[in-house]
CSV table of C-alpha atoms in Angstrom, one decimal:
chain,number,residue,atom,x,y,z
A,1,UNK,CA,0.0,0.0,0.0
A,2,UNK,CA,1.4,3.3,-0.4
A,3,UNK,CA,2.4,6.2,1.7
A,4,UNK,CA,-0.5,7.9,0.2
A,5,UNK,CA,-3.1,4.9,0.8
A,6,UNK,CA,-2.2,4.5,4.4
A,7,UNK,CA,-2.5,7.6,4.8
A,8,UNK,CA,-5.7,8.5,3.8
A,9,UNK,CA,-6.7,5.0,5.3
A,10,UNK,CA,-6.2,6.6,8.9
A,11,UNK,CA,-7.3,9.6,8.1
A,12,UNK,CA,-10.9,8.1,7.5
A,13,UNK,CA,-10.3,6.1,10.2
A,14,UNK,CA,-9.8,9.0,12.6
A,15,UNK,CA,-12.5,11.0,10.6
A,16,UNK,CA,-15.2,8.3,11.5
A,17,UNK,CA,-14.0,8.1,15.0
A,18,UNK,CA,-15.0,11.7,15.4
A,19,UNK,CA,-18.3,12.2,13.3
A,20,UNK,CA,-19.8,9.3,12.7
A,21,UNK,CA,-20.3,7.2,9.4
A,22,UNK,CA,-24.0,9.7,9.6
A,23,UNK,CA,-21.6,12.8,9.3
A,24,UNK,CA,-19.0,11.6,7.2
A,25,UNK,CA,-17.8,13.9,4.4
A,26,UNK,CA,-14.8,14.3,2.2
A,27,UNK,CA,-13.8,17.2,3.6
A,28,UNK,CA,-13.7,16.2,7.1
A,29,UNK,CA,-11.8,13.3,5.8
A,30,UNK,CA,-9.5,15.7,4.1
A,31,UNK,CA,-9.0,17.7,7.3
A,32,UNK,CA,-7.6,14.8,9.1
A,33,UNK,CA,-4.8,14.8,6.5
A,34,UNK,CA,-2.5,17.6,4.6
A,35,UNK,CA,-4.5,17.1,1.6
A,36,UNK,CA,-7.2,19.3,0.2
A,37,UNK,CA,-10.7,17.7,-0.3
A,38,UNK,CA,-10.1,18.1,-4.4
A,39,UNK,CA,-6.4,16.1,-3.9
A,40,UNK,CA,-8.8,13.2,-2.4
A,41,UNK,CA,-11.1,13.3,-5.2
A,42,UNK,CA,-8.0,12.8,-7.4
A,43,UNK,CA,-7.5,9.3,-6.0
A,44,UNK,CA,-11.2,8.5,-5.2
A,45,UNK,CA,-14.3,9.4,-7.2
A,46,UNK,CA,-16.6,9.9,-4.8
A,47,UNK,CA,-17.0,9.3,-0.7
A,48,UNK,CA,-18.4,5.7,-1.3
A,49,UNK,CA,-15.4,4.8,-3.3
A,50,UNK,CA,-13.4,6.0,-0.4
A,51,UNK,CA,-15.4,4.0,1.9
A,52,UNK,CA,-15.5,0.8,-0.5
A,53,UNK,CA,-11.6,1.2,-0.6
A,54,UNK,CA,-11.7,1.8,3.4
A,55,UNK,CA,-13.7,-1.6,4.3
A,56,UNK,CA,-10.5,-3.2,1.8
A,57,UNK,CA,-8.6,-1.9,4.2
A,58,UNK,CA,-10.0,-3.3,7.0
A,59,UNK,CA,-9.7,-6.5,5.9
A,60,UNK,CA,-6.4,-6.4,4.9
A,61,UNK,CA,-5.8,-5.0,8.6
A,62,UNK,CA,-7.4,-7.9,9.8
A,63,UNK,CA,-6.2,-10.7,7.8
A,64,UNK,CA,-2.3,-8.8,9.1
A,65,UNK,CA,-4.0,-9.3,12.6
A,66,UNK,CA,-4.9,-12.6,12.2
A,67,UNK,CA,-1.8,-14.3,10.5
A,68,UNK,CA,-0.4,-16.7,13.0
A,69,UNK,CA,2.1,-19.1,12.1
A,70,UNK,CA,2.1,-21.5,15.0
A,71,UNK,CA,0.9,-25.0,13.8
A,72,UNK,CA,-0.8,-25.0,17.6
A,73,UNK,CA,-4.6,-24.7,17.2
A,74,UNK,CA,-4.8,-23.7,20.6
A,75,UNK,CA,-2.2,-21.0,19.9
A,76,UNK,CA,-4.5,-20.1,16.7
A,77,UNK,CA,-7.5,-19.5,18.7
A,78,UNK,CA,-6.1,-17.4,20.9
A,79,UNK,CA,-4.3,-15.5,18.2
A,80,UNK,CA,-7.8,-14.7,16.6
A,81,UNK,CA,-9.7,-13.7,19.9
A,82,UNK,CA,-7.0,-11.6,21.0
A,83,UNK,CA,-7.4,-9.8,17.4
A,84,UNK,CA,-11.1,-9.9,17.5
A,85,UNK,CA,-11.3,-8.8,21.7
A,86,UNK,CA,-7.6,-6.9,21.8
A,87,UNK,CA,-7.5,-3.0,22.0
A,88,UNK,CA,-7.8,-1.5,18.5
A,89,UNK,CA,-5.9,2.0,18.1
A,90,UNK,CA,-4.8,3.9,21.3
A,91,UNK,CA,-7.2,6.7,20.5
A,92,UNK,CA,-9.9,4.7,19.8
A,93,UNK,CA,-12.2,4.6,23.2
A,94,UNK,CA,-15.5,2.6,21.3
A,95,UNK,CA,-15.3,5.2,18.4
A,96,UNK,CA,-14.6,3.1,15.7
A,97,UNK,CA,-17.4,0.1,17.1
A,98,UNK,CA,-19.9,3.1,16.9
A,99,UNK,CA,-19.3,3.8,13.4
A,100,UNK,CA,-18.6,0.4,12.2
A,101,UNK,CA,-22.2,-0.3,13.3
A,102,UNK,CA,-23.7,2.4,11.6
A,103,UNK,CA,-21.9,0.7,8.4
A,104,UNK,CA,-23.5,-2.9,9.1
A,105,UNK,CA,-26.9,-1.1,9.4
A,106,UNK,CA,-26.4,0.7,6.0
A,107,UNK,CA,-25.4,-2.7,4.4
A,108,UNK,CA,-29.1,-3.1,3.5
A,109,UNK,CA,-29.2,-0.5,1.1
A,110,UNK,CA,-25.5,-1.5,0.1
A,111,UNK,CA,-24.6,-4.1,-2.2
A,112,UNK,CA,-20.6,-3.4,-2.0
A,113,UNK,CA,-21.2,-2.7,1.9
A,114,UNK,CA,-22.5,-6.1,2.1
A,115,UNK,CA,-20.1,-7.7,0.1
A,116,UNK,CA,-16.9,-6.5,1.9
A,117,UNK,CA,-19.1,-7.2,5.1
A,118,UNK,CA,-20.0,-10.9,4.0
A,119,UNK,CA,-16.1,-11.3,3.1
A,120,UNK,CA,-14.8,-10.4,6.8
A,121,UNK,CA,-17.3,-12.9,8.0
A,122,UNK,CA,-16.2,-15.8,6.2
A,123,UNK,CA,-12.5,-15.0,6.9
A,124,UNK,CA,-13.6,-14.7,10.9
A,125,UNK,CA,-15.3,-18.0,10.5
A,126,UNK,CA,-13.0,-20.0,7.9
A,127,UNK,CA,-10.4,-19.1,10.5
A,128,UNK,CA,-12.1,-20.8,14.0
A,129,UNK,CA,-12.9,-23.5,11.8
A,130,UNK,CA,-9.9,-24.4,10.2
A,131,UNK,CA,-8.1,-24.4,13.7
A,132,UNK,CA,-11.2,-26.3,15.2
A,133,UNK,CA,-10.5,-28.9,12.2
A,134,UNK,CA,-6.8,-29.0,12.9
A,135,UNK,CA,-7.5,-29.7,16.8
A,136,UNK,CA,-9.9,-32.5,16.1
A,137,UNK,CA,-7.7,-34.5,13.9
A,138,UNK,CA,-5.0,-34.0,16.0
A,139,UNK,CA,-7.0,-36.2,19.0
A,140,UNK,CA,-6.8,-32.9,21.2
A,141,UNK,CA,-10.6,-31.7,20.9
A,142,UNK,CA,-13.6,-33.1,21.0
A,143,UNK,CA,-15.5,-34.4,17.8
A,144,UNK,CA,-17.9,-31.1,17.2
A,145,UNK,CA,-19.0,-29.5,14.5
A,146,UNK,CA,-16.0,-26.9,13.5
A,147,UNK,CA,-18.5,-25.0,11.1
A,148,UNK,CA,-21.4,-24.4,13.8
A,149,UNK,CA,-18.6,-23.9,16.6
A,150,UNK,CA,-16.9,-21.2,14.1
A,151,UNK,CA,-20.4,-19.6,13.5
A,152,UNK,CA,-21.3,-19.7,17.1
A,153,UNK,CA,-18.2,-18.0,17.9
A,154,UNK,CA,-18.5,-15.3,15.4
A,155,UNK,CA,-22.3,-15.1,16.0
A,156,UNK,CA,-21.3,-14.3,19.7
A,157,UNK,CA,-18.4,-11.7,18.5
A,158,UNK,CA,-21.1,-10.3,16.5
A,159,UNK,CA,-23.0,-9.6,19.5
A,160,UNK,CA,-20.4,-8.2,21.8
A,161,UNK,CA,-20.0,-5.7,19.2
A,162,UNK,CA,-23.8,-4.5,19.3
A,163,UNK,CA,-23.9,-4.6,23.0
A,164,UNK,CA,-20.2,-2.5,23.5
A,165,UNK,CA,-22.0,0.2,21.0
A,166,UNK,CA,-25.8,-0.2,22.1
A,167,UNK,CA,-25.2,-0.9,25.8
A,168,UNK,CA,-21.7,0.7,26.3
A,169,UNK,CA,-21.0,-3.2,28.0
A,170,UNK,CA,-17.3,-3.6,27.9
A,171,UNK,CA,-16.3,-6.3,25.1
A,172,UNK,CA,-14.5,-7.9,28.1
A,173,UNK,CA,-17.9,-9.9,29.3
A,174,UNK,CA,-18.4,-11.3,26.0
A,175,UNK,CA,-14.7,-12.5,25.0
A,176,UNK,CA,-14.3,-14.5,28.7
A,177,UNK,CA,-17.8,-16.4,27.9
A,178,UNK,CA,-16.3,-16.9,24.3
A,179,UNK,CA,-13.0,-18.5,25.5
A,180,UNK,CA,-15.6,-20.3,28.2
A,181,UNK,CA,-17.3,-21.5,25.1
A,182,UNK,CA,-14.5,-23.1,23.5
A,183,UNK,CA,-13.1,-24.2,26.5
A,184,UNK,CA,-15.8,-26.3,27.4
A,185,UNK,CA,-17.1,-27.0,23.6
A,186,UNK,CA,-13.9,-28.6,22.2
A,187,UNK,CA,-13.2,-29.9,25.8
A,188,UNK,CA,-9.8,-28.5,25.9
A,189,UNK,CA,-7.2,-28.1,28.7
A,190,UNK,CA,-5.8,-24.5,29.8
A,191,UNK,CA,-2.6,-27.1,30.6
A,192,UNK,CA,-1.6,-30.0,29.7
A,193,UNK,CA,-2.1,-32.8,32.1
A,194,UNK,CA,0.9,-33.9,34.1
A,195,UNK,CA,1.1,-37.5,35.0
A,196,UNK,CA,1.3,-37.4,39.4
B,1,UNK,CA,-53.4,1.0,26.4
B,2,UNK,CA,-55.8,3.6,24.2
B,3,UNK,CA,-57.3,3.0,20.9
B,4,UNK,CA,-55.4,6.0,19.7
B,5,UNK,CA,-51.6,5.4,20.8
B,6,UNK,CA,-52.0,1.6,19.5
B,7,UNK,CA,-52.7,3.2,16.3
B,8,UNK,CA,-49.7,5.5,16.5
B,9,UNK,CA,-47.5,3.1,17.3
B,10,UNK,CA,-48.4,0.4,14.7
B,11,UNK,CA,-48.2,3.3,12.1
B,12,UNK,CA,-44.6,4.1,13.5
B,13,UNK,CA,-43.3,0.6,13.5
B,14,UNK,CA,-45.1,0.4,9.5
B,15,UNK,CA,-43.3,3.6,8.7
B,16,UNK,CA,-40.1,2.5,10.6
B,17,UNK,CA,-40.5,-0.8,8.0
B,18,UNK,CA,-41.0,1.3,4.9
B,19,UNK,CA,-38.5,4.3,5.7
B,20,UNK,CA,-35.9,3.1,7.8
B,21,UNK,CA,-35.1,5.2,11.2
B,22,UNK,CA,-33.2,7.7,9.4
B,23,UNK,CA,-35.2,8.7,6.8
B,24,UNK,CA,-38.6,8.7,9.4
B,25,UNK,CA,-40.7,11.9,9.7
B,26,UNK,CA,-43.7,12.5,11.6
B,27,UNK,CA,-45.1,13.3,8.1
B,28,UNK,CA,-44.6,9.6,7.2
B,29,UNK,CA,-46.0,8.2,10.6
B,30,UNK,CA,-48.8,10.3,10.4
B,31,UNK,CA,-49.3,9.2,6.5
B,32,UNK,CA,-49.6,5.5,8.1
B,33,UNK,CA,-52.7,6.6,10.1
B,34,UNK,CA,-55.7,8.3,9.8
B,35,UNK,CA,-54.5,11.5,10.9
B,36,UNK,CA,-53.1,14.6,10.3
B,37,UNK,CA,-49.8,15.1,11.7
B,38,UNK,CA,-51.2,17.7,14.0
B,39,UNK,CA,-52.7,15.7,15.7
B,40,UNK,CA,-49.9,13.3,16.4
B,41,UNK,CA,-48.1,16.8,17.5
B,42,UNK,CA,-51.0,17.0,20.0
B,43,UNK,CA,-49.5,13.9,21.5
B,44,UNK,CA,-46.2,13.7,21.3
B,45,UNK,CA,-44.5,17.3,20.9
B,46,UNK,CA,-41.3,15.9,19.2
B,47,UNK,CA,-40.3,12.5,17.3
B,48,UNK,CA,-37.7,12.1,19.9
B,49,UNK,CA,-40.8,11.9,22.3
B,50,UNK,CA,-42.8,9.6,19.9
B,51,UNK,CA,-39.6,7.4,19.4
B,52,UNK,CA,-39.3,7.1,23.3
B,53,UNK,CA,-43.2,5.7,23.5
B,54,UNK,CA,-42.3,3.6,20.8
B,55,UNK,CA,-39.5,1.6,22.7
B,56,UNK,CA,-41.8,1.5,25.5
B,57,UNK,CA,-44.7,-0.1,23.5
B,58,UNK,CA,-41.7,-2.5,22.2
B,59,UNK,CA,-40.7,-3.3,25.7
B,60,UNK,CA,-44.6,-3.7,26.7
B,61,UNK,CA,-45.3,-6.2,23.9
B,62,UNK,CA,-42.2,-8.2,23.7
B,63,UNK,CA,-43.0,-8.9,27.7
B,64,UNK,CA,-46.5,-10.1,26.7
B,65,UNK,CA,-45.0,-12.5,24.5
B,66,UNK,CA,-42.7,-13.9,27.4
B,67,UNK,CA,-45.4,-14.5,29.4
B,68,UNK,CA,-45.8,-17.6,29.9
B,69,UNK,CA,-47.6,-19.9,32.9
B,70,UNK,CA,-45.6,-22.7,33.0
B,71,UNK,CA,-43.8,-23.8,35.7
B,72,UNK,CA,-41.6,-26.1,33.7
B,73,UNK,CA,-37.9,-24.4,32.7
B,74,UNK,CA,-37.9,-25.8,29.5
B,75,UNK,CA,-41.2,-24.6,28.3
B,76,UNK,CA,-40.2,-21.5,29.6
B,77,UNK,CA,-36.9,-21.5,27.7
B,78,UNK,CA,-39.0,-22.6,24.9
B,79,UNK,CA,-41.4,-20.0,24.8
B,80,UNK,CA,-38.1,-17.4,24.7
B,81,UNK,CA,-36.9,-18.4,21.8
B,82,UNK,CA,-40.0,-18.6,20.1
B,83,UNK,CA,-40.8,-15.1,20.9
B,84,UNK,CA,-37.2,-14.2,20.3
B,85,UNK,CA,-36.6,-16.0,16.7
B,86,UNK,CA,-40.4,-16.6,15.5
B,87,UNK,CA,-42.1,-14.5,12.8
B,88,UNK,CA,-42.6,-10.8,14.0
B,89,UNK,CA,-45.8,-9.0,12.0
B,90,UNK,CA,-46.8,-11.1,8.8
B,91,UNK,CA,-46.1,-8.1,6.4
B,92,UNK,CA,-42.3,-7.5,7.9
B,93,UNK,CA,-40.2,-9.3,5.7
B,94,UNK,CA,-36.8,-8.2,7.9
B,95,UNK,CA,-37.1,-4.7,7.8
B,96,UNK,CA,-37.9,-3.9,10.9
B,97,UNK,CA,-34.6,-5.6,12.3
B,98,UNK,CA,-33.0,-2.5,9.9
B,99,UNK,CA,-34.7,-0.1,11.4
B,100,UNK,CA,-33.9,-1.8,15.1
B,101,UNK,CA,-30.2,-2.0,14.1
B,102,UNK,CA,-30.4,1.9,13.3
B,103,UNK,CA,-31.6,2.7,16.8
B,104,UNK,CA,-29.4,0.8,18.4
B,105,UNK,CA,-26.2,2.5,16.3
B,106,UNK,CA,-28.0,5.8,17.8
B,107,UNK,CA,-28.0,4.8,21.3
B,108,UNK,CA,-24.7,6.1,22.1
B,109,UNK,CA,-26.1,9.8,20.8
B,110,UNK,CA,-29.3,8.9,23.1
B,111,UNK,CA,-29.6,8.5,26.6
B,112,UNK,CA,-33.2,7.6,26.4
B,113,UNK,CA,-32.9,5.0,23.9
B,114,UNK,CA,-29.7,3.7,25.6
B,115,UNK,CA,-32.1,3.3,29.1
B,116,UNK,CA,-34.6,1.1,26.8
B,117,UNK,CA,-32.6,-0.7,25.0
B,118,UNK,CA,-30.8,-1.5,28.6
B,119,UNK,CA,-34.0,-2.4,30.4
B,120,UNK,CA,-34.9,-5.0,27.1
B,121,UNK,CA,-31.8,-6.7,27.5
B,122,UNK,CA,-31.6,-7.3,31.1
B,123,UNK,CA,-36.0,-8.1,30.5
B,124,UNK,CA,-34.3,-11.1,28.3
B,125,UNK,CA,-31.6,-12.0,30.6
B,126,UNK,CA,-33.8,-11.8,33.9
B,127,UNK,CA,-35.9,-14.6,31.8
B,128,UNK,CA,-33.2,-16.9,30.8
B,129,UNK,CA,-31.2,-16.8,33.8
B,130,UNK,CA,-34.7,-17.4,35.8
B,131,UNK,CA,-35.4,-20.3,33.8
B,132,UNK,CA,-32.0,-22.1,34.5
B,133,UNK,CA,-32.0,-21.8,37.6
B,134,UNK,CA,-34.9,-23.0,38.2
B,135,UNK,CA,-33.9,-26.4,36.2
B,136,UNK,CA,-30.4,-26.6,38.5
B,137,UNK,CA,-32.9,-26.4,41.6
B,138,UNK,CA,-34.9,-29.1,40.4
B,139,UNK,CA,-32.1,-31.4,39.4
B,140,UNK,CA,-33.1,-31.3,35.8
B,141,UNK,CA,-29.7,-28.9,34.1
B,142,UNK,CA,-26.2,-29.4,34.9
B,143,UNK,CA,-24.7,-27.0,37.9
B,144,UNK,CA,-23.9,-23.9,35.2
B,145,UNK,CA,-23.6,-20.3,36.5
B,146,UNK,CA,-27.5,-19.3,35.2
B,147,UNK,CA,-25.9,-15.6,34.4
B,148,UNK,CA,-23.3,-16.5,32.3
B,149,UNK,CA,-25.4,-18.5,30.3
B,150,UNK,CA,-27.9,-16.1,29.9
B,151,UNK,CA,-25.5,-13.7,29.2
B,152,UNK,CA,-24.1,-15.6,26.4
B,153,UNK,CA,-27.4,-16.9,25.0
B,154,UNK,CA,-28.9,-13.4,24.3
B,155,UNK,CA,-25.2,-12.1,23.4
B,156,UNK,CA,-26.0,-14.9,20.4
B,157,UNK,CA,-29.0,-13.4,19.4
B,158,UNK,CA,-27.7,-10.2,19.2
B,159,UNK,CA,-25.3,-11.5,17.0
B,160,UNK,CA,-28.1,-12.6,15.2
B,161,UNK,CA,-29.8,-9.3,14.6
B,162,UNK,CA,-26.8,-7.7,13.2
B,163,UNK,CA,-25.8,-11.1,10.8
B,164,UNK,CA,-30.0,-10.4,9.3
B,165,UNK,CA,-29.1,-7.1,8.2
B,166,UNK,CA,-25.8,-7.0,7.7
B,167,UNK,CA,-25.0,-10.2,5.9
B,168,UNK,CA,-28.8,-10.8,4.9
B,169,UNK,CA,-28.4,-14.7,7.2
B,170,UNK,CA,-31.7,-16.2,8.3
B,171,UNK,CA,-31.9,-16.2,11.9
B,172,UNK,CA,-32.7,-19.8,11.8
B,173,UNK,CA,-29.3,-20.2,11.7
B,174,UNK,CA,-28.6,-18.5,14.4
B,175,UNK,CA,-31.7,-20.1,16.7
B,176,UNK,CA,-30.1,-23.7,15.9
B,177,UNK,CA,-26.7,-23.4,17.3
B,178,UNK,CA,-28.7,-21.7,20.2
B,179,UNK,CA,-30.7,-24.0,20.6
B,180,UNK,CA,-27.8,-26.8,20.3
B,181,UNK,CA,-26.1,-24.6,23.1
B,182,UNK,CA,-28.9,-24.8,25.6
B,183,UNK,CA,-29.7,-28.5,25.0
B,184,UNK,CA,-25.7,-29.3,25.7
B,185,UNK,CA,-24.8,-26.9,28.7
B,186,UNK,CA,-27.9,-27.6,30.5
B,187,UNK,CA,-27.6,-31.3,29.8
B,188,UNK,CA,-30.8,-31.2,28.9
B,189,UNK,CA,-32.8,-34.0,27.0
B,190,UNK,CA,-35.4,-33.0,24.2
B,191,UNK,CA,-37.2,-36.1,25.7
B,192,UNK,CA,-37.9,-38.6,28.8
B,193,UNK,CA,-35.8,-41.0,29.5
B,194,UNK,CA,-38.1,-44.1,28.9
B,195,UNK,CA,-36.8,-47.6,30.9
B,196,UNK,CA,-36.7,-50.3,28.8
């Protein structure tokens, strides 16, 4: 991505942390950089290009998030809760989870919304499940369902997000009753059991 | 409840369906009804106020629908998810889930509609968690904490909301693995044991 990308990237990042996805304009976008409002237009068309481009970017941020190498599933897992639960930006205090609902309620009347939406979902899921699938046939969880435990997981995830924004419940509720979930689900150990 | 304010608030919730919460006027709720808008002035002085009733009337008849007599916890928990998951009004067709999404992506610009949408979800939990509990008293569910479980039962279906209108999923998914999730952390049996 270039220098130019990222930054704009933040800068509509930082832009919808302040006003809102409601409020959102190219030129409050533009303020949050060194660029006029016409230098934006040069690079995208119109604000829902932007914001098509910006949702990209999300899910490139979160795919970066996500990459674990460890073979470990256990280690997976708790690679992709910590990216889902962990803090986001520094300056972020709920901001963002405000806005990014306001986006999921506008995917209705959205199809590219949607799309990029749908897309992040099947990564979130395709990612529980394969490590799920991985633990299973390694003998070290039980035989479940890894596509119902991944959609459970998410569907949960999905929820904590509502509730932080709808609520103002801290995300910290949901993510121990997730790692609960799995714990007890796949009937894994926190350690591994020591022979006395 | 009067003939009049049942009126208003089936004509809100109609042109909540057809307009979408950000998009609604008192124009277009009074254009659901028989009168002018005036005369819904003469009731509620703003839409904020009207908007505030509304949740209350939600509130009011999503308690009716939990009501149920039995003393047995599963019927209870039965009941909840039916009234939860089953068809809302015939003519609905999901877009009233849009415009319930929409308010709750306001509710962090709106103390009043934060204070509803608080007292709904601890109305759900109360009912879940009462239900449990009373199954782990009678030796029918496995010893779980009944707040946890409630807690992560109606974080699901919150989930679920946002997965209708973001990613367009039937909520059948969703009541499913729900479903699944009761039956397995209570321990509970769908039927009798029978001796042979």
């Amino acid at each position: 991505m270039s220098e130019t990308t990222e930054d704009i990237m933040s800068a509509t990042y930082r832009a919808l942390c302040a006003h809102g996805f409601a409020d959102l304009t190219m030129q409050r976008i533009a303020d949050e950089t060194d660029r006029s409002k016409a230098s934006l237009h040069y690079h995208y068309d119109t604000k829902e290009e932007l914001l098509r481009a910006f949702l990209d970017y999300l899910l490139d941020d979160f795919e970066s998030r996500l990459a674990c190498e460890a073979a470990d599933p256990d280690e997976r897992l708790d690679t992709f809760v910590e990216a889902v639960f962990g803090p986001a930006e520094a300056d972020d205090d709920g901001d963002f989870a405000v806005a990014l609902l306001e986006i999921k309620a506008r995917a209705p009347f959205s199809e590219p919304f949607r799309d990029r939406l749908v897309a992040l979902d099947a990564r979130m899921r395709e990612t529980v499940a394969a490590a799920v699938r991985d633990g299973i046939e390694a003998g070290r969880y039980a035989e479940v369902d890894p596509d119902d435990v991944a959609r459970f997981v998410v569907t949960a995830i999905n929820g904590s997000h509502v509730r932080e924004v709808a609520l103002d419940e801290s995300p910290a509720e949901a993510r121990r009753l997730v790692e609960a979930y799995l714990d007890r689900t796949l009937d894994r150990r926190s350690e591994p059991e020591v022979p006395v």
